[in-house]
C-alpha cells in the first residue's frame, strides 16, 4: 500500500480527504499530471492588486505553485488556476496551520488567524449537533447570503438537499458540502470467499454471520476481518447503542444539562461488546487497531477478507482502491469486491451508521461579506461548476478511465454525468454499487436526526474521554474484563461531568423538541421496521422516555 497513507487514523485521513471524501480534492489526488496544453504552463497566480485574500492550509484544495511543476499541473490545479484567472481581485496564499487539532483550531479562530477553510467536525466531536453548537458559538461563518448569491441549493443533488441538517441550522447555512457518502459499510473479497467455498455477504447478513465467516476465513497469513480503532461502535450502533445512541442518550429536562447517559440498562449492549472482544481475543479473527487506509491496504493485499470502511471508498481510484485491485487480478470489479451496509441489529434496528451523509467544510467567521463571497465562489467553481467538470473531462481525455471520471461517486451536484464523457457511473463501478447507493438512500429516507429537532446549545457538554477509555479497554485488554462494570464507570464519569453544564434551551422548548423527535422516531420505525417498533422501540419509549418527559 502507499506509504504516505500508512498508519492513518480517522482524523488523519480527514486531513487528506475530509470526512466522507473531499470532492475534487480526493478526485484530483488520483489524476495524472496535465502538462500537454500550452495554457498549463502559462497560468500564474494573479493577485498583485487584490482586494480580497484567501488563505488555504492545504484543505480542501492545494494552492498551485506559480510555475508548473515537473510533469505539469494536475487537473485540480488546472481548474484552480482557471478560477484565479477569472478572479484577479482575489489573492491566494498557501499557509501552514494546525487545522486538525481541536484546541489548535479553536485557538486559531478565536485569535483571528484561522485559514479560509477548515472542517467543522474538528471542533464539534464529529457530530451534527456539535456542528450546530460551534456555529452557535460564532466559530463558523454564516454563509446564508452567499448561498443565495450563488444559488447553491439549486445546484445540490437530492441527497445533499435531504441532508441539510449537516450544513444548516435554524435557517442559517454554515457548511459547504464537499462529498456524499452512501454510509459506513463493509467491503468483502468475493474472490477469497469463493476460493474458500463460503457464501458471500448480503444486505441481510447479521453481525453473528459475519463473525462466523471471519473466523472461517482466518489463517496464518490472513485476518478474517479488520475494523478501525472504534470498531466496537459499529456493532453497537446496529443495536441502537453507542456513546450517544438512541437507547443511551436520555432526555432529562429537570436537570441543568438536558441529557444523561445510560450504558448499563441494556443486556444487548453487553452481548454485542462481548462478541467484539471474543473475535479479537479468543477467535483472533478480528483486528481492530487500524485506520481507514491501513484497512484498504490490507484488503488490497488479501491479508484481510472483510473490512469496515465508508462505502464511497468503493469509488476510490488510489493504488489500493477496489478498481486497482480488480485490475491487478484481471477480473471484473463485481467479481472481486462486494459491499454491504452495516447489518441491522438482532432486534431489527437499522444502524444510523448506514445512513447516507454529507461532508462539509466551513469558512473563517471573521471574514467580511466580500471575502466570504470569494471563498464560496471558489467552492462553487471547484465542486459544482465549470472547474468540477473540467477536472473530469481532463481525466477522461488523458486516461479514458471512467473510474477516474466518476470518483468519488455520488457527486455533490445535481448532474451525475459529465458532458463529453462516453460512459456512466454504472459503466465505471457496476450496477451492484449503484444498487447499494440506492438501497442505503431509500432505507434511510426520513431517519430522524436529533439536530433536526433540538435547538443548538452553547456548550458541547461532557467530553468523550470516558467513552474512549472504555472502548480502548474492550479492544486492548485481553484478559478477563467485566464489560458491565467498565460501562458503569464510563456512565458515572459522563453523568458527573454533565452536572457541570447548563442548558440554554428553556424546558418547555426542550420538552416540545423531544416529543417531536421521539414521535418522528415512532413514525420512521413503524413505517420501515415494524418488528423493531413493536417489540423494542415502543415498549422502551413507554417505559423509559414517557416518564422523563412528563407525558
Tab-separated table of N, CA, C and O in Angstrom, residues 85-157:
chain	number	residue	atom	x	y	z
A	85	UNK	N	-7.601	33.004	-12.723
A	85	UNK	CA	-7.586	33.883	-13.888
A	85	UNK	C	-8.882	34.678	-13.991
A	85	UNK	O	-8.884	35.834	-14.414
A	86	UNK	N	-9.970	34.073	-13.604
A	86	UNK	CA	-11.267	34.738	-13.687
A	86	UNK	C	-11.520	35.671	-12.499
A	86	UNK	O	-12.490	36.444	-12.515
A	87	UNK	N	-10.682	35.574	-11.465
A	87	UNK	CA	-10.891	36.364	-10.249
A	87	UNK	C	-9.592	37.064	-9.845
A	87	UNK	O	-9.028	36.778	-8.772
A	88	UNK	N	-9.109	37.969	-10.664
A	88	UNK	CA	-7.820	38.607	-10.380
A	88	UNK	C	-7.842	39.500	-9.138
A	88	UNK	O	-6.782	39.913	-8.661
A	89	UNK	N	-9.035	39.787	-8.622
A	89	UNK	CA	-9.115	40.596	-7.400
A	89	UNK	C	-8.867	39.786	-6.132
A	89	UNK	O	-8.835	40.344	-5.041
A	90	UNK	N	-8.681	38.477	-6.282
A	90	UNK	CA	-8.509	37.616	-5.116
A	90	UNK	C	-7.061	37.139	-5.044
A	90	UNK	O	-6.542	36.564	-6.005
A	91	UNK	N	-6.454	37.379	-3.932
A	91	UNK	CA	-5.108	36.876	-3.682
A	91	UNK	C	-5.218	35.531	-2.972
A	91	UNK	O	-5.971	35.392	-1.999
A	92	UNK	N	-4.470	34.555	-3.428
A	92	UNK	CA	-4.454	33.217	-2.825
A	92	UNK	C	-3.109	33.000	-2.145
A	92	UNK	O	-2.053	33.173	-2.771
A	93	UNK	N	-3.147	32.617	-0.887
A	93	UNK	CA	-1.924	32.344	-0.145
A	93	UNK	C	-1.978	30.934	0.436
A	93	UNK	O	-3.006	30.519	0.985
A	94	UNK	N	-0.886	30.233	0.311
A	94	UNK	CA	-0.742	28.941	0.985
A	94	UNK	C	-0.148	29.188	2.367
A	94	UNK	O	0.851	29.902	2.497
A	95	UNK	N	-0.782	28.637	3.385
A	95	UNK	CA	-0.309	28.827	4.756
A	95	UNK	C	-0.222	27.475	5.452
A	95	UNK	O	-0.860	26.497	5.046
A	96	UNK	N	0.565	27.444	6.504
A	96	UNK	CA	0.616	26.268	7.367
A	96	UNK	C	-0.164	26.599	8.631
A	96	UNK	O	0.077	27.624	9.266
A	97	UNK	N	-1.105	25.723	8.967
A	97	UNK	CA	-1.926	25.970	10.153
A	97	UNK	C	-2.411	24.638	10.709
A	97	UNK	O	-2.785	23.744	9.940
A	98	UNK	N	-2.414	24.483	12.030
A	98	UNK	CA	-2.834	23.207	12.652
A	98	UNK	C	-4.354	23.091	12.710
A	98	UNK	O	-4.966	23.209	13.776
A	99	UNK	N	-4.974	22.837	11.561
A	99	UNK	CA	-6.435	22.852	11.496
A	99	UNK	C	-7.064	21.517	11.870
A	99	UNK	O	-8.287	21.395	11.860
A	100	UNK	N	-6.239	20.498	12.232
A	100	UNK	CA	-6.803	19.178	12.539
A	100	UNK	C	-6.701	18.802	14.009
A	100	UNK	O	-6.951	17.661	14.382
A	101	UNK	N	-6.375	19.768	14.829
A	101	UNK	CA	-6.415	19.578	16.277
A	101	UNK	C	-7.487	20.477	16.867
A	101	UNK	O	-7.539	21.676	16.542
A	102	UNK	N	-8.330	19.939	17.727
A	102	UNK	CA	-9.470	20.705	18.232
A	102	UNK	C	-9.031	21.989	18.934
A	102	UNK	O	-9.504	23.088	18.607
A	103	UNK	N	-8.139	21.861	19.892
A	103	UNK	CA	-7.691	23.035	20.625
A	103	UNK	C	-6.958	24.025	19.740
A	103	UNK	O	-7.145	25.244	19.855
A	104	UNK	N	-6.116	23.503	18.866
A	104	UNK	CA	-5.331	24.375	17.994
A	104	UNK	C	-6.227	25.160	17.048
A	104	UNK	O	-6.028	26.364	16.835
A	105	UNK	N	-7.230	24.472	16.467
A	105	UNK	CA	-8.114	25.160	15.537
A	105	UNK	C	-8.949	26.207	16.267
A	105	UNK	O	-9.139	27.331	15.770
A	106	UNK	N	-9.445	25.877	17.436
A	106	UNK	CA	-10.230	26.850	18.201
A	106	UNK	C	-9.377	28.080	18.517
A	106	UNK	O	-9.852	29.227	18.447
A	107	UNK	N	-8.110	27.867	18.858
A	107	UNK	CA	-7.217	28.986	19.147
A	107	UNK	C	-7.013	29.857	17.914
A	107	UNK	O	-7.009	31.096	17.997
A	108	UNK	N	-6.847	29.224	16.752
A	108	UNK	CA	-6.694	29.987	15.514
A	108	UNK	C	-7.910	30.868	15.256
A	108	UNK	O	-7.786	32.043	14.905
A	109	UNK	N	-9.102	30.285	15.439
A	109	UNK	CA	-10.327	31.028	15.145
A	109	UNK	C	-10.520	32.169	16.141
A	109	UNK	O	-10.764	33.322	15.759
A	110	UNK	N	-10.398	31.875	17.424
A	110	UNK	CA	-10.613	32.915	18.431
A	110	UNK	C	-9.526	33.978	18.380
A	110	UNK	O	-9.757	35.129	18.769
A	111	UNK	N	-8.341	33.597	17.868
A	111	UNK	CA	-7.257	34.562	17.742
A	111	UNK	C	-7.261	35.325	16.437
A	111	UNK	O	-6.391	36.180	16.210
A	112	UNK	N	-8.207	35.002	15.555
A	112	UNK	CA	-8.316	35.724	14.293
A	112	UNK	C	-7.298	35.334	13.254
A	112	UNK	O	-7.051	36.091	12.301
A	113	UNK	N	-6.705	34.142	13.383
A	113	UNK	CA	-5.663	33.733	12.435
A	113	UNK	C	-6.012	32.435	11.706
A	113	UNK	O	-5.134	31.774	11.167
A	114	UNK	N	-7.271	32.066	11.676
A	114	UNK	CA	-7.672	30.823	11.009
A	114	UNK	C	-7.577	30.981	9.493
A	114	UNK	O	-7.797	32.074	8.954
A	115	UNK	N	-7.262	29.918	8.772
A	115	UNK	CA	-7.281	29.980	7.312
A	115	UNK	C	-8.715	30.073	6.807
A	115	UNK	O	-9.678	30.038	7.583
A	116	UNK	N	-8.846	30.147	5.502
A	116	UNK	CA	-10.172	30.352	4.914
A	116	UNK	C	-11.103	29.186	5.168
A	116	UNK	O	-12.293	29.374	5.448
A	117	UNK	N	-10.590	27.962	5.057
A	117	UNK	CA	-11.435	26.774	5.136
A	117	UNK	C	-10.925	25.832	6.216
A	117	UNK	O	-9.711	25.684	6.412
A	118	UNK	N	-11.847	25.152	6.872
A	118	UNK	CA	-11.495	24.111	7.837
A	118	UNK	C	-12.710	23.219	8.023
A	118	UNK	O	-13.832	23.568	7.641
A	119	UNK	N	-12.479	22.064	8.618
A	119	UNK	CA	-13.565	21.104	8.817
A	119	UNK	C	-14.218	21.345	10.172
A	119	UNK	O	-13.551	21.279	11.207
A	120	UNK	N	-15.537	21.643	10.208
A	120	UNK	CA	-16.175	21.940	11.499
A	120	UNK	C	-16.215	20.759	12.445
A	120	UNK	O	-16.336	20.935	13.657
A	121	UNK	N	-16.111	19.536	11.919
A	121	UNK	CA	-16.116	18.362	12.782
A	121	UNK	C	-14.988	18.358	13.785
A	121	UNK	O	-15.117	17.787	14.874
A	122	UNK	N	-13.854	18.998	13.436
A	122	UNK	CA	-12.717	19.065	14.357
A	122	UNK	C	-13.130	19.747	15.657
A	122	UNK	O	-12.700	19.370	16.744
A	123	UNK	N	-13.988	20.751	15.560
A	123	UNK	CA	-14.434	21.499	16.728
A	123	UNK	C	-15.615	20.850	17.425
A	123	UNK	O	-15.928	21.196	18.564
A	124	UNK	N	-16.278	19.921	16.737
A	124	UNK	CA	-17.636	19.533	17.116
A	124	UNK	C	-17.797	18.076	17.504
A	124	UNK	O	-18.908	17.550	17.449
A	125	UNK	N	-16.717	17.414	17.903
A	125	UNK	CA	-16.788	16.000	18.283
A	125	UNK	C	-17.324	15.144	17.134
A	125	UNK	O	-17.837	14.056	17.360
A	126	UNK	N	-17.207	15.646	15.907
A	126	UNK	CA	-17.602	14.902	14.711
A	126	UNK	C	-19.076	14.511	14.755
A	126	UNK	O	-19.461	13.453	14.288
A	127	UNK	N	-19.912	15.373	15.331
A	127	UNK	CA	-21.347	15.120	15.361
A	127	UNK	C	-22.085	16.282	14.722
A	127	UNK	O	-21.592	17.423	14.700
A	128	UNK	N	-23.281	15.994	14.233
A	128	UNK	CA	-24.099	17.046	13.636
A	128	UNK	C	-24.505	18.062	14.690
A	128	UNK	O	-24.381	19.279	14.482
A	129	UNK	N	-24.981	17.581	15.847
A	129	UNK	CA	-25.374	18.511	16.894
A	129	UNK	C	-24.196	19.373	17.333
A	129	UNK	O	-24.365	20.556	17.635
A	130	UNK	N	-23.004	18.767	17.344
A	130	UNK	CA	-21.813	19.519	17.725
A	130	UNK	C	-21.518	20.649	16.756
A	130	UNK	O	-21.118	21.753	17.158
A	131	UNK	N	-21.714	20.398	15.468
A	131	UNK	CA	-21.504	21.461	14.484
A	131	UNK	C	-22.498	22.599	14.697
A	131	UNK	O	-22.160	23.778	14.530
A	132	UNK	N	-23.715	22.250	15.054
A	132	UNK	CA	-24.694	23.293	15.355
A	132	UNK	C	-24.255	24.117	16.564
A	132	UNK	O	-24.447	25.342	16.593
A	133	UNK	N	-23.693	23.464	17.558
A	133	UNK	CA	-23.234	24.171	18.747
A	133	UNK	C	-22.109	25.146	18.403
A	133	UNK	O	-22.137	26.316	18.808
A	134	UNK	N	-21.105	24.689	17.652
A	134	UNK	CA	-19.964	25.572	17.384
A	134	UNK	C	-20.372	26.716	16.454
A	134	UNK	O	-19.795	27.811	16.516
A	135	UNK	N	-21.379	26.495	15.603
A	135	UNK	CA	-21.910	27.630	14.842
A	135	UNK	C	-22.570	28.616	15.795
A	135	UNK	O	-22.391	29.839	15.684
A	136	UNK	N	-23.318	28.088	16.749
A	136	UNK	CA	-23.980	28.936	17.742
A	136	UNK	C	-22.968	29.706	18.578
A	136	UNK	O	-23.248	30.797	19.075
A	137	UNK	N	-21.767	29.159	18.720
A	137	UNK	CA	-20.695	29.828	19.466
A	137	UNK	C	-19.985	30.894	18.634
A	137	UNK	O	-19.101	31.582	19.138
A	138	UNK	N	-20.340	31.008	17.361
A	138	UNK	CA	-19.720	32.012	16.494
A	138	UNK	C	-18.419	31.574	15.869
A	138	UNK	O	-17.650	32.416	15.376
A	139	UNK	N	-18.144	30.256	15.835
A	139	UNK	CA	-16.872	29.764	15.313
A	139	UNK	C	-16.919	29.419	13.832
A	139	UNK	O	-15.882	29.086	13.245
A	140	UNK	N	-18.102	29.471	13.225
A	140	UNK	CA	-18.261	29.170	11.806
A	140	UNK	C	-18.970	30.342	11.136
A	140	UNK	O	-19.918	30.896	11.695
A	141	UNK	N	-18.524	30.701	9.952
A	141	UNK	CA	-19.140	31.819	9.249
A	141	UNK	C	-20.567	31.483	8.835
A	141	UNK	O	-20.876	30.348	8.463
A	142	UNK	N	-21.449	32.477	8.889
A	142	UNK	CA	-22.804	32.358	8.360
A	142	UNK	C	-22.722	32.649	6.859
A	142	UNK	O	-22.417	33.772	6.446
A	143	UNK	N	-23.023	31.636	6.056
A	143	UNK	CA	-22.894	31.739	4.603
A	143	UNK	C	-24.247	31.856	3.920
A	143	UNK	O	-24.355	31.629	2.714
A	144	UNK	N	-25.270	32.230	4.670
A	144	UNK	CA	-26.623	32.272	4.119
A	144	UNK	C	-26.705	33.207	2.910
A	144	UNK	O	-27.316	32.874	1.881
A	145	UNK	N	-26.094	34.390	3.020
A	145	UNK	CA	-26.149	35.343	1.907
A	145	UNK	C	-25.434	34.788	0.686
A	145	UNK	O	-25.877	34.993	-0.461
A	146	UNK	N	-24.344	34.074	0.902
A	146	UNK	CA	-23.593	33.517	-0.229
A	146	UNK	C	-24.341	32.340	-0.868
A	146	UNK	O	-24.278	32.151	-2.087
A	147	UNK	N	-25.056	31.559	-0.062
A	147	UNK	CA	-25.891	30.509	-0.636
A	147	UNK	C	-26.899	31.109	-1.610
A	147	UNK	O	-27.143	30.566	-2.689
A	148	UNK	N	-27.477	32.236	-1.225
A	148	UNK	CA	-28.432	32.903	-2.098
A	148	UNK	C	-27.735	33.517	-3.304
A	148	UNK	O	-28.216	33.434	-4.443
A	149	UNK	N	-26.591	34.155	-3.071
A	149	UNK	CA	-25.861	34.833	-4.140
A	149	UNK	C	-25.490	33.873	-5.265
A	149	UNK	O	-25.609	34.206	-6.449
A	150	UNK	N	-25.054	32.676	-4.903
A	150	UNK	CA	-24.589	31.720	-5.900
A	150	UNK	C	-25.634	30.651	-6.226
A	150	UNK	O	-25.359	29.758	-7.029
A	151	UNK	N	-26.802	30.743	-5.616
A	151	UNK	CA	-27.854	29.776	-5.900
A	151	UNK	C	-27.428	28.342	-5.645
A	151	UNK	O	-27.737	27.440	-6.422
A	152	UNK	N	-26.743	28.125	-4.529
A	152	UNK	CA	-26.114	26.824	-4.288
A	152	UNK	C	-27.129	25.690	-4.163
A	152	UNK	O	-26.930	24.602	-4.717
A	153	UNK	N	-28.185	25.915	-3.411
A	153	UNK	CA	-29.079	24.793	-3.114
A	153	UNK	C	-29.695	24.203	-4.368
A	153	UNK	O	-29.918	22.988	-4.452
A	154	UNK	N	-29.949	25.024	-5.371
A	154	UNK	CA	-30.497	24.519	-6.626
A	154	UNK	C	-29.488	23.659	-7.380
A	154	UNK	O	-29.865	22.880	-8.258
A	155	UNK	N	-28.215	23.790	-7.028
A	155	UNK	CA	-27.163	23.031	-7.700
A	155	UNK	C	-26.831	21.730	-6.982
A	155	UNK	O	-26.058	20.924	-7.494
A	156	UNK	N	-27.391	21.532	-5.780
A	156	UNK	CA	-27.092	20.342	-4.999
A	156	UNK	C	-27.945	19.163	-5.462
A	156	UNK	O	-29.104	19.325	-5.864
A	157	UNK	N	-27.386	17.977	-5.324
A	157	UNK	CA	-28.140	16.755	-5.592
A	157	UNK	C	-29.224	16.567	-4.543
A	157	UNK	O	-29.223	17.211	-3.487
